[in-house]
PDB file of C-alpha atoms in Angstrom:
ATOM      1  CA  MET S1433     233.946 -56.120 106.915  1.00 51.00           C
ATOM      2  CA  SER S1434     230.333 -55.377 107.736  1.00 55.00           C
ATOM      3  CA  PHE S1435     228.980 -51.832 107.456  1.00 66.00           C
ATOM      4  CA  GLU S1436     225.500 -52.077 108.969  1.00 76.00           C
ATOM      5  CA  LYS S1437     224.400 -48.652 110.143  1.00 81.00           C
ATOM      6  CA  GLY S1438     222.285 -48.308 113.226  1.00 82.00           C
ATOM      7  CA  ALA S1439     222.037 -47.620 116.922  1.00 84.00           C
ATOM      8  CA  TYR S1440     222.771 -49.930 119.826  1.00 84.00           C
ATOM      9  CA  LEU S1441     222.466 -50.276 123.594  1.00 88.00           C
ATOM     10  CA  LEU S1442     225.370 -51.586 125.658  1.00 86.00           C
ATOM     11  CA  ILE S1443     224.150 -52.939 129.009  1.00 93.00           C
ATOM     12  CA  THR S1444     226.700 -53.651 131.717  1.00 94.00           C
ATOM     13  CA  GLU S1445     226.557 -54.537 135.394  1.00 96.00           C
ATOM     14  CA  LEU S1446     228.833 -52.944 137.971  1.00 96.00           C
ATOM     15  CA  LYS S1447     228.918 -55.459 140.819  1.00 97.00           C
ATOM     16  CA  GLU S1448     230.678 -53.149 143.299  1.00 98.00           C
ATOM     17  CA  SER S1449     230.495 -49.379 143.760  1.00 98.00           C
ATOM     18  CA  ARG S1450     233.661 -47.626 142.651  1.00 97.00           C
ATOM     19  CA  TYR S1451     235.283 -44.481 141.332  1.00 98.00           C
ATOM     20  CA  ILE S1452     235.934 -44.607 137.587  1.00 95.00           C
ATOM     21  CA  GLU S1453     237.925 -42.213 135.412  1.00 95.00           C
ATOM     22  CA  VAL S1454     235.745 -41.089 132.503  1.00 91.00           C
ATOM     23  CA  GLY S1455     238.236 -39.810 129.943  1.00 90.00           C
ATOM     24  CA  LYS S1456     238.740 -36.043 130.040  1.00 94.00           C
ATOM     25  CA  LEU S1457     235.639 -35.557 132.192  1.00 96.00           C
ATOM     26  CA  GLY S1458     237.440 -36.718 135.330  1.00 97.00           C
ATOM     27  CA  VAL S1459     236.733 -39.262 138.057  1.00 98.00           C
ATOM     28  CA  PHE S1460     233.173 -40.101 139.071  1.00 98.00           C
ATOM     29  CA  PHE S1461     231.598 -42.335 141.686  1.00 98.00           C
ATOM     30  CA  PHE S1462     229.375 -45.086 140.281  1.00 98.00           C
ATOM     31  CA  PRO S1463     227.154 -47.055 142.674  1.00 98.00           C
ATOM     32  CA  ASP S1464     226.749 -50.748 141.924  1.00 98.00           C
ATOM     33  CA  GLY S1465     223.968 -51.594 139.507  1.00 98.00           C
ATOM     34  CA  TYR S1466     223.200 -51.779 135.813  1.00 98.00           C
ATOM     35  CA  TYR S1467     224.248 -49.113 133.323  1.00 97.00           C
ATOM     36  CA  VAL S1468     223.082 -48.559 129.755  1.00 97.00           C
ATOM     37  CA  TYR S1469     225.106 -46.759 127.080  1.00 89.00           C
ATOM     38  CA  THR S1470     223.358 -45.690 123.870  1.00 91.00           C
ATOM     39  CA  GLY S1471     225.522 -45.313 120.787  1.00 84.00           C
ATOM     40  CA  SER S1472     225.350 -44.935 117.033  1.00 83.00           C
ATOM     41  CA  ALA S1473     227.265 -46.884 114.436  1.00 79.00           C
ATOM     42  CA  ILE S1474     227.486 -44.929 111.202  1.00 79.00           C
ATOM     43  CA  ASN S1475     230.417 -46.986 109.861  1.00 73.00           C
ATOM     44  CA  GLY S1476     229.323 -50.417 111.065  1.00 76.00           C
ATOM     45  CA  ILE S1477     227.692 -51.708 114.207  1.00 76.00           C
ATOM     46  CA  SER S1478     229.965 -54.765 114.530  1.00 74.00           C
ATOM     47  CA  GLN S1479     233.054 -52.540 114.655  1.00 74.00           C
ATOM     48  CA  ARG S1480     231.551 -50.245 117.310  1.00 72.00           C
ATOM     49  CA  VAL S1481     230.508 -53.102 119.576  1.00 71.00           C
ATOM     50  CA  ARG S1482     233.999 -54.655 119.278  1.00 75.00           C
ATOM     51  CA  ARG S1483     235.510 -51.339 120.374  1.00 72.00           C
ATOM     52  CA  HIS S1484     233.389 -51.288 123.538  1.00 69.00           C
ATOM     53  CA  THR S1485     234.228 -54.859 124.482  1.00 75.00           C
ATOM     54  CA  GLY S1486     237.999 -54.498 123.986  1.00 70.00           C
ATOM     55  CA  GLN S1487     240.249 -54.373 127.038  1.00 60.00           C
ATOM     56  CA  ASN S1488     242.957 -52.220 125.403  1.00 62.00           C
ATOM     57  CA  LYS S1489     240.788 -49.711 123.612  1.00 58.00           C
ATOM     58  CA  LYS S1490     241.999 -46.192 122.891  1.00 58.00           C
ATOM     59  CA  LEU S1491     240.456 -43.679 125.292  1.00 53.00           C
ATOM     60  CA  ARG S1492     239.011 -40.533 123.749  1.00 52.00           C
TER      61      ARG S1492
END
């Protein structure tokens, strides 16, 4: 397993406006467009990116 430390940007496109549940924060309206998430990967960047791209990931 790879343990490269670092930071990353996850860029995603939302093609249609919609309401999305954001964990314990509640439901928010997101207009269509591009969104960027900035994260850190102390225990390995490959593992963190895999978590974000998984369909059945555990919600925090």
